[in-house]
mmCIF file of N, CA and C in Angstrom:
data_model
loop_
_atom_site.group_PDB
_atom_site.id
_atom_site.type_symbol
_atom_site.label_atom_id
_atom_site.label_comp_id
_atom_site.label_asym_id
_atom_site.label_seq_id
_atom_site.Cartn_x
_atom_site.Cartn_y
_atom_site.Cartn_z
ATOM 1 N N MET A 1 0.825 -1.185 0.002
ATOM 2 C CA MET A 1 -0.007 0.000 -0.007
ATOM 3 C C MET A 1 0.873 1.257 -0.011
ATOM 4 N N THR A 2 0.407 2.284 -0.591
ATOM 5 C CA THR A 2 1.098 3.529 -0.677
ATOM 6 C C THR A 2 1.028 4.252 0.667
ATOM 7 N N THR A 3 2.089 4.947 1.052
ATOM 8 C CA THR A 3 2.118 5.619 2.330
ATOM 9 C C THR A 3 1.517 6.999 2.302
ATOM 10 N N HIS A 4 1.098 7.473 1.162
ATOM 11 C CA HIS A 4 0.534 8.826 1.054
ATOM 12 C C HIS A 4 -1.003 8.741 1.003
ATOM 13 N N ALA A 5 -1.598 8.581 2.163
ATOM 14 C CA ALA A 5 -3.043 8.484 2.208
ATOM 15 C C ALA A 5 -3.629 9.844 2.605
ATOM 16 N N THR A 6 -4.755 10.161 1.983
ATOM 17 C CA THR A 6 -5.453 11.419 2.276
ATOM 18 C C THR A 6 -6.234 11.246 3.557
ATOM 19 N N HIS A 7 -6.098 12.190 4.458
ATOM 20 C CA HIS A 7 -6.862 12.106 5.685
ATOM 21 C C HIS A 7 -7.144 13.486 6.274
ATOM 22 N N ALA A 8 -7.195 14.505 5.452
ATOM 23 C CA ALA A 8 -7.544 15.823 5.952
ATOM 24 C C ALA A 8 -9.012 15.836 6.384
ATOM 25 N N THR A 9 -9.330 16.633 7.388
ATOM 26 C CA THR A 9 -10.693 16.650 7.897
ATOM 27 C C THR A 9 -11.502 17.814 7.315
ATOM 28 N N THR A 10 -12.719 17.493 6.879
ATOM 29 C CA THR A 10 -13.634 18.486 6.394
ATOM 30 C C THR A 10 -15.010 18.258 7.028
ATOM 31 N N ARG A 11 -15.853 19.235 6.952
ATOM 32 C CA ARG A 11 -17.232 19.076 7.454
ATOM 33 C C ARG A 11 -18.129 18.600 6.329
ATOM 34 N N GLN A 12 -19.088 17.730 6.633
ATOM 35 C CA GLN A 12 -19.985 17.187 5.638
ATOM 36 C C GLN A 12 -21.380 17.795 5.696
ATOM 37 N N GLY A 13 -21.504 18.910 6.289
ATOM 38 C CA GLY A 13 -22.832 19.546 6.358
ATOM 39 C C GLY A 13 -22.981 20.315 7.649
ATOM 40 N N PRO A 14 -24.023 21.129 7.695
ATOM 41 C CA PRO A 14 -24.209 21.951 8.921
ATOM 42 C C PRO A 14 -24.439 21.113 10.150
ATOM 43 N N GLY A 15 -23.648 21.371 11.175
ATOM 44 C CA GLY A 15 -23.818 20.688 12.429
ATOM 45 C C GLY A 15 -23.292 19.287 12.480
ATOM 46 N N SER A 16 -22.726 18.785 11.428
ATOM 47 C CA SER A 16 -22.232 17.394 11.421
ATOM 48 C C SER A 16 -20.806 17.356 11.964
ATOM 49 N N ALA A 17 -20.432 16.179 12.404
ATOM 50 C CA ALA A 17 -19.090 15.976 12.919
ATOM 51 C C ALA A 17 -18.087 16.013 11.759
ATOM 52 N N PRO A 18 -16.859 16.419 12.034
ATOM 53 C CA PRO A 18 -15.876 16.444 10.968
ATOM 54 C C PRO A 18 -15.687 15.043 10.394
ATOM 55 N N ARG A 19 -15.521 14.960 9.088
ATOM 56 C CA ARG A 19 -15.233 13.701 8.402
ATOM 57 C C ARG A 19 -13.982 13.877 7.586
ATOM 58 N N PRO A 20 -13.181 12.857 7.453
ATOM 59 C CA PRO A 20 -12.006 12.998 6.603
ATOM 60 C C PRO A 20 -12.409 13.303 5.143
ATOM 61 N N SER A 21 -11.613 14.111 4.460
ATOM 62 C CA SER A 21 -11.933 14.430 3.067
ATOM 63 C C SER A 21 -11.963 13.160 2.216
ATOM 64 N N ALA A 22 -11.264 12.119 2.638
ATOM 65 C CA ALA A 22 -11.296 10.845 1.903
ATOM 66 C C ALA A 22 -12.697 10.245 1.898
ATOM 67 N N ALA A 23 -13.572 10.696 2.822
ATOM 68 C CA ALA A 23 -14.926 10.153 2.891
ATOM 69 C C ALA A 23 -15.844 10.774 1.845
ATOM 70 N N THR A 24 -15.512 11.913 1.270
ATOM 71 C CA THR A 24 -16.395 12.646 0.429
ATOM 72 C C THR A 24 -17.005 11.796 -0.702
ATOM 73 N N LYS A 25 -16.152 11.142 -1.492
ATOM 74 C CA LYS A 25 -16.683 10.331 -2.576
ATOM 75 C C LYS A 25 -17.460 9.098 -2.091
ATOM 76 N N PRO A 26 -16.899 8.310 -1.163
ATOM 77 C CA PRO A 26 -17.686 7.120 -0.734
ATOM 78 C C PRO A 26 -19.029 7.495 -0.088
ATOM 79 N N VAL A 27 -19.090 8.584 0.636
ATOM 80 C CA VAL A 27 -20.356 8.988 1.244
ATOM 81 C C VAL A 27 -21.360 9.283 0.138
ATOM 82 N N ARG A 28 -20.932 9.964 -0.922
ATOM 83 C CA ARG A 28 -21.808 10.284 -2.036
ATOM 84 C C ARG A 28 -22.228 9.033 -2.801
ATOM 85 N N TRP A 29 -21.238 8.115 -3.032
ATOM 86 C CA TRP A 29 -21.564 6.881 -3.720
ATOM 87 C C TRP A 29 -22.620 6.063 -2.971
ATOM 88 N N ALA A 30 -22.437 5.965 -1.640
ATOM 89 C CA ALA A 30 -23.377 5.253 -0.805
ATOM 90 C C ALA A 30 -24.767 5.881 -0.856
ATOM 91 N N ALA A 31 -24.814 7.198 -0.726
ATOM 92 C CA ALA A 31 -26.103 7.910 -0.763
ATOM 93 C C ALA A 31 -26.774 7.723 -2.119
ATOM 94 N N ASP A 32 -26.029 7.756 -3.204
ATOM 95 C CA ASP A 32 -26.584 7.531 -4.518
ATOM 96 C C ASP A 32 -27.176 6.106 -4.638
ATOM 97 N N ALA A 33 -26.486 5.112 -4.094
ATOM 98 C CA ALA A 33 -26.976 3.749 -4.148
ATOM 99 C C ALA A 33 -28.275 3.623 -3.343
ATOM 100 N N VAL A 34 -28.304 4.204 -2.156
ATOM 101 C CA VAL A 34 -29.489 4.172 -1.311
ATOM 102 C C VAL A 34 -30.682 4.813 -2.040
ATOM 103 N N SER A 35 -30.434 5.973 -2.604
ATOM 104 C CA SER A 35 -31.464 6.701 -3.331
ATOM 105 C C SER A 35 -31.971 5.928 -4.549
ATOM 106 N N ALA A 36 -31.048 5.382 -5.320
ATOM 107 C CA ALA A 36 -31.437 4.620 -6.538
ATOM 108 C C ALA A 36 -32.270 3.406 -6.170
ATOM 109 N N LEU A 37 -31.903 2.708 -5.119
ATOM 110 C CA LEU A 37 -32.717 1.559 -4.708
ATOM 111 C C LEU A 37 -34.080 1.955 -4.181
ATOM 112 N N ARG A 38 -34.114 3.034 -3.427
ATOM 113 C CA ARG A 38 -35.384 3.499 -2.883
ATOM 114 C C ARG A 38 -36.316 3.913 -4.034
ATOM 115 N N GLU A 39 -35.802 4.635 -4.996
ATOM 116 C CA GLU A 39 -36.626 5.148 -6.083
ATOM 117 C C GLU A 39 -36.931 4.083 -7.148
ATOM 118 N N GLY A 40 -35.892 3.297 -7.553
ATOM 119 C CA GLY A 40 -36.077 2.374 -8.643
ATOM 120 C C GLY A 40 -36.618 1.010 -8.242
ATOM 121 N N ALA A 41 -36.144 0.483 -7.128
ATOM 122 C CA ALA A 41 -36.522 -0.880 -6.735
ATOM 123 C C ALA A 41 -37.423 -0.900 -5.503
ATOM 124 N N ARG A 42 -37.707 0.261 -4.957
ATOM 125 C CA ARG A 42 -38.534 0.356 -3.752
ATOM 126 C C ARG A 42 -37.912 -0.439 -2.585
ATOM 127 N N VAL A 43 -36.582 -0.437 -2.551
ATOM 128 C CA VAL A 43 -35.823 -1.103 -1.460
ATOM 129 C C VAL A 43 -35.266 -0.005 -0.563
ATOM 130 N N ARG A 44 -35.519 -0.131 0.711
ATOM 131 C CA ARG A 44 -35.032 0.864 1.670
ATOM 132 C C ARG A 44 -33.824 0.286 2.464
ATOM 133 N N LEU A 45 -32.756 1.040 2.429
ATOM 134 C CA LEU A 45 -31.585 0.662 3.230
ATOM 135 C C LEU A 45 -31.426 1.685 4.357
ATOM 136 N N ASP A 46 -31.089 1.215 5.550
ATOM 137 C CA ASP A 46 -31.052 2.079 6.711
ATOM 138 C C ASP A 46 -29.691 2.199 7.382
ATOM 139 N N TYR A 47 -28.638 1.794 6.680
ATOM 140 C CA TYR A 47 -27.270 1.889 7.199
ATOM 141 C C TYR A 47 -27.043 1.011 8.428
ATOM 142 N N SER A 48 -27.793 -0.070 8.533
ATOM 143 C CA SER A 48 -27.604 -1.022 9.609
ATOM 144 C C SER A 48 -26.817 -2.221 9.075
ATOM 145 N N ALA A 49 -26.143 -2.921 9.994
ATOM 146 C CA ALA A 49 -25.422 -4.138 9.604
ATOM 147 C C ALA A 49 -26.392 -5.155 9.004
ATOM 148 N N GLN A 50 -27.589 -5.239 9.523
ATOM 149 C CA GLN A 50 -28.561 -6.210 9.041
ATOM 150 C C GLN A 50 -28.980 -5.914 7.605
ATOM 151 N N SER A 51 -28.953 -4.642 7.208
ATOM 152 C CA SER A 51 -29.332 -4.294 5.820
ATOM 153 C C SER A 51 -28.367 -4.879 4.778
ATOM 154 N N LEU A 52 -27.169 -5.249 5.239
ATOM 155 C CA LEU A 52 -26.193 -5.791 4.310
ATOM 156 C C LEU A 52 -26.578 -7.190 3.801
ATOM 157 N N TRP A 53 -27.434 -7.880 4.543
ATOM 158 C CA TRP A 53 -27.996 -9.162 4.011
ATOM 159 C C TRP A 53 -28.710 -8.860 2.719
ATOM 160 N N ARG A 54 -29.505 -7.814 2.723
ATOM 161 C CA ARG A 54 -30.296 -7.465 1.526
ATOM 162 C C ARG A 54 -29.340 -7.064 0.388
ATOM 163 N N VAL A 55 -28.307 -6.295 0.676
ATOM 164 C CA VAL A 55 -27.365 -5.855 -0.351
ATOM 165 C C VAL A 55 -26.666 -7.080 -0.951
ATOM 166 N N ASP A 56 -26.213 -8.018 -0.095
ATOM 167 C CA ASP A 56 -25.579 -9.221 -0.643
ATOM 168 C C ASP A 56 -26.585 -9.965 -1.564
ATOM 169 N N ARG A 57 -27.816 -10.058 -1.179
ATOM 170 C CA ARG A 57 -28.813 -10.739 -2.040
ATOM 171 C C ARG A 57 -29.055 -9.989 -3.339
ATOM 172 N N LEU A 58 -29.066 -8.663 -3.279
ATOM 173 C CA LEU A 58 -29.231 -7.896 -4.501
ATOM 174 C C LEU A 58 -28.051 -8.118 -5.457
ATOM 175 N N ILE A 59 -26.840 -8.134 -4.937
ATOM 176 C CA ILE A 59 -25.675 -8.379 -5.806
ATOM 177 C C ILE A 59 -25.771 -9.787 -6.409
ATOM 178 N N GLU A 60 -26.197 -10.774 -5.603
ATOM 179 C CA GLU A 60 -26.358 -12.130 -6.117
ATOM 180 C C GLU A 60 -27.385 -12.198 -7.230
ATOM 181 N N GLU A 61 -28.503 -11.482 -7.080
ATOM 182 C CA GLU A 61 -29.518 -11.425 -8.124
ATOM 183 C C GLU A 61 -28.965 -10.806 -9.391
ATOM 184 N N ILE A 62 -28.236 -9.741 -9.273
ATOM 185 C CA ILE A 62 -27.631 -9.057 -10.448
ATOM 186 C C ILE A 62 -26.688 -10.069 -11.152
ATOM 187 N N ARG A 63 -25.915 -10.764 -10.392
ATOM 188 C CA ARG A 63 -24.958 -11.739 -10.932
ATOM 189 C C ARG A 63 -25.683 -12.853 -11.670
ATOM 190 N N ARG A 64 -26.741 -13.379 -11.055
ATOM 191 C CA ARG A 64 -27.505 -14.480 -11.659
ATOM 192 C C ARG A 64 -28.198 -14.048 -12.973
ATOM 193 N N GLU A 65 -28.550 -12.777 -13.018
ATOM 194 C CA GLU A 65 -29.180 -12.258 -14.269
ATOM 195 C C GLU A 65 -28.161 -12.133 -15.406
ATOM 196 N N GLY A 66 -26.880 -12.306 -15.102
ATOM 197 C CA GLY A 66 -25.855 -12.284 -16.158
ATOM 198 C C GLY A 66 -25.436 -10.898 -16.622
ATOM 199 N N ALA A 67 -25.669 -9.875 -15.793
ATOM 200 C CA ALA A 67 -25.288 -8.527 -16.163
ATOM 201 C C ALA A 67 -23.768 -8.462 -16.334
ATOM 202 N N PRO A 68 -23.295 -7.799 -17.414
ATOM 203 C CA PRO A 68 -21.834 -7.633 -17.559
ATOM 204 C C PRO A 68 -21.305 -6.706 -16.494
ATOM 205 N N TYR A 69 -20.092 -6.970 -16.048
ATOM 206 C CA TYR A 69 -19.466 -6.148 -14.984
ATOM 207 C C TYR A 69 -19.515 -4.658 -15.338
ATOM 208 N N ALA A 70 -19.179 -4.304 -16.584
ATOM 209 C CA ALA A 70 -19.156 -2.907 -16.997
ATOM 210 C C ALA A 70 -20.474 -2.232 -16.761
ATOM 211 N N ALA A 71 -21.582 -2.962 -16.887
ATOM 212 C CA ALA A 71 -22.894 -2.371 -16.725
ATOM 213 C C ALA A 71 -23.265 -2.125 -15.291
ATOM 214 N N VAL A 72 -22.604 -2.818 -14.340
ATOM 215 C CA VAL A 72 -22.956 -2.698 -12.944
ATOM 216 C C VAL A 72 -21.829 -2.181 -12.069
ATOM 217 N N GLU A 73 -20.731 -1.767 -12.664
ATOM 218 C CA GLU A 73 -19.576 -1.312 -11.930
ATOM 219 C C GLU A 73 -19.916 -0.178 -10.959
ATOM 220 N N THR A 74 -20.652 0.797 -11.384
ATOM 221 C CA THR A 74 -21.014 1.948 -10.545
ATOM 222 C C THR A 74 -21.924 1.540 -9.421
ATOM 223 N N VAL A 75 -22.863 0.632 -9.708
ATOM 224 C CA VAL A 75 -23.763 0.136 -8.658
ATOM 225 C C VAL A 75 -22.977 -0.627 -7.602
ATOM 226 N N LEU A 76 -22.046 -1.462 -8.052
ATOM 227 C CA LEU A 76 -21.213 -2.209 -7.097
ATOM 228 C C LEU A 76 -20.367 -1.273 -6.241
ATOM 229 N N ARG A 77 -19.825 -0.222 -6.821
ATOM 230 C CA ARG A 77 -19.064 0.775 -6.082
ATOM 231 C C ARG A 77 -19.960 1.408 -5.001
ATOM 232 N N GLY A 78 -21.198 1.723 -5.390
ATOM 233 C CA GLY A 78 -22.125 2.309 -4.431
ATOM 234 C C GLY A 78 -22.463 1.343 -3.283
ATOM 235 N N PHE A 79 -22.678 0.059 -3.614
ATOM 236 C CA PHE A 79 -22.948 -0.933 -2.610
ATOM 237 C C PHE A 79 -21.751 -1.095 -1.655
ATOM 238 N N GLY A 80 -20.545 -1.099 -2.212
ATOM 239 C CA GLY A 80 -19.356 -1.205 -1.361
ATOM 240 C C GLY A 80 -19.208 0.011 -0.461
ATOM 241 N N ALA A 81 -19.426 1.186 -0.996
ATOM 242 C CA ALA A 81 -19.359 2.411 -0.208
ATOM 243 C C ALA A 81 -20.413 2.368 0.892
ATOM 244 N N TYR A 82 -21.595 1.868 0.578
ATOM 245 C CA TYR A 82 -22.646 1.744 1.570
ATOM 246 C C TYR A 82 -22.180 0.861 2.728
ATOM 247 N N ALA A 83 -21.611 -0.298 2.372
ATOM 248 C CA ALA A 83 -21.095 -1.205 3.416
ATOM 249 C C ALA A 83 -20.020 -0.500 4.220
ATOM 250 N N GLY A 84 -19.158 0.261 3.591
ATOM 251 C CA GLY A 84 -18.138 1.020 4.307
ATOM 252 C C GLY A 84 -18.751 1.996 5.270
ATOM 253 N N GLU A 85 -19.814 2.670 4.854
ATOM 254 C CA GLU A 85 -20.498 3.645 5.723
ATOM 255 C C GLU A 85 -21.150 2.893 6.916
ATOM 256 N N VAL A 86 -21.626 1.667 6.690
ATOM 257 C CA VAL A 86 -22.170 0.907 7.820
ATOM 258 C C VAL A 86 -21.055 0.624 8.834
ATOM 259 N N VAL A 87 -19.887 0.226 8.356
ATOM 260 C CA VAL A 87 -18.741 -0.032 9.246
ATOM 261 C C VAL A 87 -18.364 1.237 9.950
ATOM 262 N N VAL A 88 -18.268 2.348 9.233
ATOM 263 C CA VAL A 88 -17.931 3.632 9.851
ATOM 264 C C VAL A 88 -18.923 3.953 10.970
ATOM 265 N N GLY A 89 -20.205 3.795 10.687
ATOM 266 C CA GLY A 89 -21.228 4.099 11.690
ATOM 267 C C GLY A 89 -21.188 3.160 12.897
ATOM 268 N N GLN A 90 -20.804 1.914 12.686
ATOM 269 C CA GLN A 90 -20.804 0.937 13.785
ATOM 270 C C GLN A 90 -19.550 1.028 14.638
ATOM 271 N N THR A 91 -18.421 1.458 14.024
ATOM 272 C CA THR A 91 -17.140 1.357 14.745
ATOM 273 C C THR A 91 -16.436 2.682 14.977
ATOM 274 N N GLY A 92 -16.875 3.746 14.323
ATOM 275 C CA GLY A 92 -16.123 5.004 14.379
ATOM 276 C C GLY A 92 -14.937 4.978 13.449
ATOM 277 N N ALA A 93 -14.954 4.055 12.491
ATOM 278 C CA ALA A 93 -13.850 3.958 11.509
ATOM 279 C C ALA A 93 -13.835 5.237 10.647
ATOM 280 N N GLU A 94 -12.791 5.362 9.822
ATOM 281 C CA GLU A 94 -12.672 6.515 8.943
ATOM 282 C C GLU A 94 -12.293 6.025 7.555
ATOM 283 N N TRP A 95 -12.711 6.783 6.548
ATOM 284 C CA TRP A 95 -12.315 6.497 5.175
ATOM 285 C C TRP A 95 -10.904 7.036 4.945
ATOM 286 N N TRP A 96 -10.126 6.265 4.205
ATOM 287 C CA TRP A 96 -8.788 6.667 3.769
ATOM 288 C C TRP A 96 -8.723 6.482 2.271
ATOM 289 N N ALA A 97 -7.930 7.292 1.570
ATOM 290 C CA ALA A 97 -7.832 7.197 0.102
ATOM 291 C C ALA A 97 -6.408 7.398 -0.332
ATOM 292 N N THR A 98 -6.036 6.677 -1.348
ATOM 293 C CA THR A 98 -4.772 6.893 -2.054
ATOM 294 C C THR A 98 -4.855 6.255 -3.426
ATOM 295 N N GLY A 99 -4.293 6.910 -4.400
ATOM 296 C CA GLY A 99 -4.271 6.403 -5.742
ATOM 297 C C GLY A 99 -5.640 6.082 -6.328
ATOM 298 N N GLY A 100 -6.655 6.806 -5.891
ATOM 299 C CA GLY A 100 -8.004 6.595 -6.417
ATOM 300 C C GLY A 100 -8.744 5.460 -5.722
ATOM 301 N N GLU A 101 -8.098 4.776 -4.818
ATOM 302 C CA GLU A 101 -8.747 3.691 -4.045
ATOM 303 C C GLU A 101 -9.167 4.235 -2.713
ATOM 304 N N HIS A 102 -10.265 3.659 -2.164
ATOM 305 C CA HIS A 102 -10.800 4.087 -0.881
ATOM 306 C C HIS A 102 -10.884 2.865 0.047
ATOM 307 N N TRP A 103 -10.412 3.046 1.295
ATOM 308 C CA TRP A 103 -10.479 2.012 2.322
ATOM 309 C C TRP A 103 -11.135 2.578 3.542
ATOM 310 N N VAL A 104 -11.565 1.666 4.389
ATOM 311 C CA VAL A 104 -12.051 2.031 5.724
ATOM 312 C C VAL A 104 -11.014 1.570 6.725
ATOM 313 N N ARG A 105 -10.626 2.451 7.578
ATOM 314 C CA ARG A 105 -9.668 2.083 8.660
ATOM 315 C C ARG A 105 -10.400 2.097 9.979
ATOM 316 N N THR A 106 -10.475 0.908 10.594
ATOM 317 C CA THR A 106 -11.165 0.788 11.868
ATOM 318 C C THR A 106 -10.268 1.264 12.995
ATOM 319 N N PRO A 107 -10.858 1.596 14.148
ATOM 320 C CA PRO A 107 -10.052 2.133 15.235
ATOM 321 C C PRO A 107 -8.892 1.245 15.669
ATOM 322 N N ASP A 108 -8.950 -0.062 15.409
ATOM 323 C CA ASP A 108 -7.893 -0.982 15.741
ATOM 324 C C ASP A 108 -6.752 -0.947 14.728
ATOM 325 N N GLY A 109 -6.864 -0.087 13.701
ATOM 326 C CA GLY A 109 -5.825 0.078 12.706
ATOM 327 C C GLY A 109 -5.940 -0.769 11.476
ATOM 328 N N ARG A 110 -6.907 -1.684 11.440
ATOM 329 C CA ARG A 110 -7.051 -2.546 10.266
ATOM 330 C C ARG A 110 -7.693 -1.779 9.128
ATOM 331 N N LEU A 111 -7.277 -2.138 7.896
ATOM 332 C CA LEU A 111 -7.823 -1.548 6.677
ATOM 333 C C LEU A 111 -8.778 -2.525 6.025
ATOM 334 N N TRP A 112 -9.898 -2.002 5.532
ATOM 335 C CA TRP A 112 -10.932 -2.831 4.882
ATOM 336 C C TRP A 112 -11.246 -2.160 3.538
ATOM 337 N N ASP A 113 -11.512 -2.983 2.526
ATOM 338 C CA ASP A 113 -11.805 -2.502 1.201
ATOM 339 C C ASP A 113 -13.209 -2.956 0.781
ATOM 340 N N PRO A 114 -14.234 -2.240 1.259
ATOM 341 C CA PRO A 114 -15.611 -2.690 0.978
ATOM 342 C C PRO A 114 -15.984 -2.570 -0.496
ATOM 343 N N VAL A 115 -15.379 -1.597 -1.217
ATOM 344 C CA VAL A 115 -15.712 -1.482 -2.641
ATOM 345 C C VAL A 115 -15.203 -2.690 -3.396
ATOM 346 N N ASP A 116 -13.973 -3.138 -3.068
ATOM 347 C CA ASP A 116 -13.459 -4.375 -3.699
ATOM 348 C C ASP A 116 -14.281 -5.574 -3.246
ATOM 349 N N GLU A 117 -14.744 -5.594 -2.024
ATOM 350 C CA GLU A 117 -15.570 -6.716 -1.533
ATOM 351 C C GLU A 117 -16.856 -6.811 -2.344
ATOM 352 N N ALA A 118 -17.445 -5.668 -2.680
ATOM 353 C CA ALA A 118 -18.664 -5.684 -3.517
ATOM 354 C C ALA A 118 -18.354 -6.333 -4.862
ATOM 355 N N ARG A 119 -17.194 -6.008 -5.434
ATOM 356 C CA ARG A 119 -16.784 -6.621 -6.701
ATOM 357 C C ARG A 119 -16.613 -8.136 -6.533
ATOM 358 N N ARG A 120 -16.020 -8.540 -5.405
ATOM 359 C CA ARG A 120 -15.858 -9.950 -5.118
ATOM 360 C C ARG A 120 -17.204 -10.634 -4.968
ATOM 361 N N CYS A 121 -18.181 -9.952 -4.352
ATOM 362 C CA CYS A 121 -19.536 -10.497 -4.232
ATOM 363 C C CYS A 121 -20.106 -10.790 -5.612
ATOM 364 N N PHE A 122 -19.927 -9.829 -6.492
ATOM 365 C CA PHE A 122 -20.422 -9.999 -7.878
ATOM 366 C C PHE A 122 -19.780 -11.166 -8.567
ATOM 367 N N ALA A 123 -18.533 -11.411 -8.223
ATOM 368 C CA ALA A 123 -17.794 -12.556 -8.802
ATOM 369 C C ALA A 123 -18.170 -13.880 -8.124
ATOM 370 N N GLY A 124 -18.991 -13.797 -7.072
ATOM 371 C CA GLY A 124 -19.430 -15.003 -6.360
ATOM 372 C C GLY A 124 -18.513 -15.406 -5.226
ATOM 373 N N ASP A 125 -17.650 -14.489 -4.791
ATOM 374 C CA ASP A 125 -16.648 -14.855 -3.796
ATOM 375 C C ASP A 125 -16.468 -13.737 -2.769
ATOM 376 N N GLY A 126 -17.540 -13.270 -2.168
ATOM 377 C CA GLY A 126 -17.438 -12.226 -1.166
ATOM 378 C C GLY A 126 -18.763 -12.010 -0.477
ATOM 379 N N SER A 127 -18.724 -11.201 0.559
ATOM 380 C CA SER A 127 -19.948 -10.879 1.309
ATOM 381 C C SER A 127 -19.751 -9.595 2.055
ATOM 382 N N LEU A 128 -20.576 -8.590 1.761
ATOM 383 C CA LEU A 128 -20.508 -7.335 2.481
ATOM 384 C C LEU A 128 -20.961 -7.508 3.942
ATOM 385 N N ARG A 129 -21.909 -8.381 4.134
ATOM 386 C CA ARG A 129 -22.362 -8.677 5.505
ATOM 387 C C ARG A 129 -21.236 -9.246 6.340
ATOM 388 N N LEU A 130 -20.481 -10.214 5.755
ATOM 389 C CA LEU A 130 -19.391 -10.798 6.524
ATOM 390 C C LEU A 130 -18.216 -9.840 6.720
ATOM 391 N N LEU A 131 -17.979 -8.976 5.720
ATOM 392 C CA LEU A 131 -16.942 -7.965 5.881
ATOM 393 C C LEU A 131 -17.301 -7.074 7.078
ATOM 394 N N CYS A 132 -18.551 -6.645 7.166
ATOM 395 C CA CYS A 132 -18.989 -5.797 8.260
ATOM 396 C C CYS A 132 -18.882 -6.525 9.571
ATOM 397 N N ARG A 133 -19.290 -7.794 9.606
ATOM 398 C CA ARG A 133 -19.190 -8.578 10.835
ATOM 399 C C ARG A 133 -17.731 -8.671 11.302
ATOM 400 N N ASP A 134 -16.827 -8.932 10.339
ATOM 401 C CA ASP A 134 -15.416 -9.054 10.696
ATOM 402 C C ASP A 134 -14.831 -7.688 11.157
ATOM 403 N N ALA A 135 -15.204 -6.637 10.470
ATOM 404 C CA ALA A 135 -14.687 -5.319 10.786
ATOM 405 C C ALA A 135 -15.200 -4.788 12.128
ATOM 406 N N THR A 136 -16.421 -5.155 12.466
ATOM 407 C CA THR A 136 -17.006 -4.658 13.716
ATOM 408 C C THR A 136 -16.779 -5.608 14.884
ATOM 409 N N GLY A 137 -16.333 -6.820 14.577
ATOM 410 C CA GLY A 137 -16.133 -7.804 15.622
ATOM 411 C C GLY A 137 -17.438 -8.386 16.128
ATOM 412 N N ALA A 138 -18.537 -8.173 15.356
ATOM 413 C CA ALA A 138 -19.878 -8.653 15.794
ATOM 414 C C ALA A 138 -19.992 -10.144 15.501
ATOM 415 N N ALA A 139 -20.733 -10.842 16.289
ATOM 416 C CA ALA A 139 -21.016 -12.245 16.049
ATOM 417 C C ALA A 139 -22.129 -12.364 15.040
ATOM 418 N N GLY A 140 -22.006 -13.349 14.122
ATOM 419 C CA GLY A 140 -23.035 -13.722 13.159
ATOM 420 C C GLY A 140 -23.543 -12.570 12.436
#
């Protein structure tokens, strides 16, 4: 990993707590995914760990339908960012960025790549729910 990670702090809205500038894009990607699902598929996501069961199932459905990766790349990025925001909310983790990649760093110092995990889910070899469980130390 590169040692030049972005971690300057900015505010994300009136009255909100400071967030690292590395969070700007993932926060937007996650919000876009939540909005698109609410409007297009009538699916509501609430930024809970339990909601990641639904996201994993949605990715599985997209994969089973045979959608080409290029057609769903942005959606997968949004799902991964959403999972990252769940981890941030559960653990107080922070987004870090370098070289165009975004990771979540949990308070114990571990780095997680939820955007890549969403891609792995689409390939049939990943789980955003399990990533969140592992990152938060939660059982099941």
